[in-house]
XYZ file of C-alpha atoms in Angstrom:
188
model
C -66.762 34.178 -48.848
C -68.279 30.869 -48.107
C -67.538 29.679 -44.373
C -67.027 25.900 -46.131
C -64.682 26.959 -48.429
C -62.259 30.018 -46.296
C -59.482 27.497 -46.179
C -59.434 25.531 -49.030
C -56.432 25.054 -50.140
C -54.835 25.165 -46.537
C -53.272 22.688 -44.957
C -52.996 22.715 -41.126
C -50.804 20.145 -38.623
C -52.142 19.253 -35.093
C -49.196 17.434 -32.694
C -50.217 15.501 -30.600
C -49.588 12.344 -28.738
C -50.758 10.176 -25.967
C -52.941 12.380 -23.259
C -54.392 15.282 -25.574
C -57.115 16.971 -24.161
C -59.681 14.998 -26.234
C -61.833 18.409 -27.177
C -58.756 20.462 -27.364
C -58.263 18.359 -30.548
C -61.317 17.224 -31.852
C -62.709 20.595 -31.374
C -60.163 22.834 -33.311
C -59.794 20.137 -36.180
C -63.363 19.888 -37.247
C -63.634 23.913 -36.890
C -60.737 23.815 -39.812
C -62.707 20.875 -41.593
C -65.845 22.711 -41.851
C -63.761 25.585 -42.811
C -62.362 23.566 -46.204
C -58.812 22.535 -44.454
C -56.925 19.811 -44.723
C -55.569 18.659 -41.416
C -52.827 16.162 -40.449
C -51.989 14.675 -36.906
C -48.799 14.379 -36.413
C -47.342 11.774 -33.402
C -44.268 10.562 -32.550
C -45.489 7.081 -33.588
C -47.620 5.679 -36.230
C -50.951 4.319 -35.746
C -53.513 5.848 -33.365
C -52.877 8.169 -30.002
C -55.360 8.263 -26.385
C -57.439 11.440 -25.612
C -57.825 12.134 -22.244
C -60.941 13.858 -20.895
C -61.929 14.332 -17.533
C -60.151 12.578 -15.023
C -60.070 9.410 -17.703
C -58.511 7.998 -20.623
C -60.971 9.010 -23.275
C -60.981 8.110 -27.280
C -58.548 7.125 -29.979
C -57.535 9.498 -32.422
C -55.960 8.081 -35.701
C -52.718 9.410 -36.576
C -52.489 10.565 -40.375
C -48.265 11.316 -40.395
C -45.051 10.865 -38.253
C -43.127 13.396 -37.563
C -39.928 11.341 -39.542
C -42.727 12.263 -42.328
C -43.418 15.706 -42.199
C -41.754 18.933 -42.594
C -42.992 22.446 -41.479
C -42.850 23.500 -44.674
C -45.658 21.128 -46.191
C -48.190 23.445 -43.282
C -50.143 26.545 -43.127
C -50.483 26.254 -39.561
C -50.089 24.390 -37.093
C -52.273 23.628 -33.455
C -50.816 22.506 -30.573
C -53.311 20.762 -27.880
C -53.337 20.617 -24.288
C -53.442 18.333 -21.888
C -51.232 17.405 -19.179
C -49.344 14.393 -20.438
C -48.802 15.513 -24.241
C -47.239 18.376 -24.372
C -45.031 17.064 -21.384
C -43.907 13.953 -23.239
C -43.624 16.051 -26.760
C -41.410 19.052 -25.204
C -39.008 16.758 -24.481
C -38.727 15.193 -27.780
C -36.287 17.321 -30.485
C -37.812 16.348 -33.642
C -41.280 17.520 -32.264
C -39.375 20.894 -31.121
C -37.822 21.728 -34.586
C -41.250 20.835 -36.305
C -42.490 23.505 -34.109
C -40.043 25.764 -34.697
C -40.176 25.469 -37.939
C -43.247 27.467 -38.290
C -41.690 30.437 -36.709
C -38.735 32.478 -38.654
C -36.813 35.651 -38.036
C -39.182 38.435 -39.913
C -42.418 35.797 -40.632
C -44.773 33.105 -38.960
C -46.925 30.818 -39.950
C -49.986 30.949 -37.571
C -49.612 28.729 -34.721
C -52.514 28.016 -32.224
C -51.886 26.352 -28.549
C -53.994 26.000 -25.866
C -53.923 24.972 -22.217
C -50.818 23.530 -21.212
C -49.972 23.551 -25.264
C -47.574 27.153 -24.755
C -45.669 24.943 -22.733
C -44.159 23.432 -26.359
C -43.580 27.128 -27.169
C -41.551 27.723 -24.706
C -39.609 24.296 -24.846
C -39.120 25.450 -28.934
C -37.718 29.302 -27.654
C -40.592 31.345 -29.900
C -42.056 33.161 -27.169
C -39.841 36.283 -26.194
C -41.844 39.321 -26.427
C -45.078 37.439 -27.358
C -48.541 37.987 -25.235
C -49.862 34.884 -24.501
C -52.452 32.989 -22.396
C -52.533 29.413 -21.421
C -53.934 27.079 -18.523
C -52.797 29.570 -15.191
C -50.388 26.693 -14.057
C -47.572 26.931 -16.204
C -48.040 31.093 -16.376
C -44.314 30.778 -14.615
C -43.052 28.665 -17.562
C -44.239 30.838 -20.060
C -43.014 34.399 -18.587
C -39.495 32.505 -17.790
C -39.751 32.216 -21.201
C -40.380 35.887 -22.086
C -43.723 35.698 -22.584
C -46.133 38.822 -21.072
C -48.861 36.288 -19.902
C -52.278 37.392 -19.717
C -55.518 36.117 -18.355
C -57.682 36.312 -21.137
C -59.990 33.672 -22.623
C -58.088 33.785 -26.357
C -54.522 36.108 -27.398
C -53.451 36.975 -30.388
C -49.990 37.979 -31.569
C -48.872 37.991 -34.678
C -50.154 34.584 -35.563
C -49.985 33.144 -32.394
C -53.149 32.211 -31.281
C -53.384 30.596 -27.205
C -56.176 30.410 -25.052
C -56.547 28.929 -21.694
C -58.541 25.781 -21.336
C -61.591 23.593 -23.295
C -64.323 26.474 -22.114
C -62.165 28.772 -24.647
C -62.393 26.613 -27.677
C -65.265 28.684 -29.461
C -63.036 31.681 -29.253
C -59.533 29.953 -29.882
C -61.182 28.272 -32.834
C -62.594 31.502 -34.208
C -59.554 32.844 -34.294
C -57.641 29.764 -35.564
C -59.412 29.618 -38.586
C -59.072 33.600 -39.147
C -54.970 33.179 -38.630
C -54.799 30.396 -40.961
C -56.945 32.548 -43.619
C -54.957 35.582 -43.130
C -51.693 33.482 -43.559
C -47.850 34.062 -42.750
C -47.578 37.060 -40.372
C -44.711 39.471 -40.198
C -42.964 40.794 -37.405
């Protein structure tokens, strides 16, 4: 199959808001471009969100939906950046929770890929009992309180849920990124 055209007919959410890692995004949303995606960002507000990169603000990303717009159910999959501002300012938002957890369900998931401090929104939304999962070594404590079985390992996969650990991982997590969102729904 053509690399171009693996996802066509996919449509993939990244959440994000203000202080995203700015590759974390960028990065992960042109790998599902090239792959024949479509991909929404989804913020908390209308209008355009601040990457951070560095020890500095970095560039503006243009929001494409709300999340009073969107529903899990319009998504194939969904990416969660890093960071250390947005996922702390969207775990402790509810509508940003459900959206998330409306990817996961008692015997299927949709894939779901998070990276860096991104998990932490997993375990905020309550998915990650039993899971294997990686993420930036800080919030390791969050993520086993959670139930996770953390690992230190550049990308994990399980059962859809794709994390790695930090912007040096992004060929890896988007490898397998675009692979999850091919294969589809995942059962457990």
């Amino acid at each position: 199959m053509n690399t171009q055209n693996k996802l066509s007919g996919k449509k993939v959410a990244i959440l994000a808001t203000d202080g995203f890692e700015q590759s974390e995004l960028e990065s992960p949303r042109e790998a599902l471009l090239t792959a024949g995606a479509k991909v929404d960002v989804i913020s908390l507000q209308s209008g355009s969100i601040k990457g951070w990169s560095g020890k500095n603000w970095a560039d503006e990303v243009r929001v494409d939906k709300t999340l009073e717009e969107v529903d899990a159910a319009d998504y194939d999959g969904l990416v969660l950046p890093g960071g250390l501002i947005n996922p702390d300012t969207l775990r402790q938002d509810k509508q940003a929770i459900q959206f998330i957890q409306g990817f996961f369900s008692d015997n299927t998931n949709k894939p779901v890929a998070a990276i860096c401090h991104g998990p932490w929104l997993l375990a905020e939304a309550g998915v990650l009992q039993g899971r294997k999962v990686t993420s930036y070594a800080s919030i390791q404590t969050d993520l086993k309180n959670a139930g996770a079985q953390w690992v230190d390992e550049d990308v994990v996969v399980d059962n859809g849920l794709v994390t790695s650990r930090f912007p040096d991982d992004l060929a890896a997590f988007n490898r397998k990124l675009v692979e999850e969102v091919c294969e589809g729904r995942h059962r457990i």
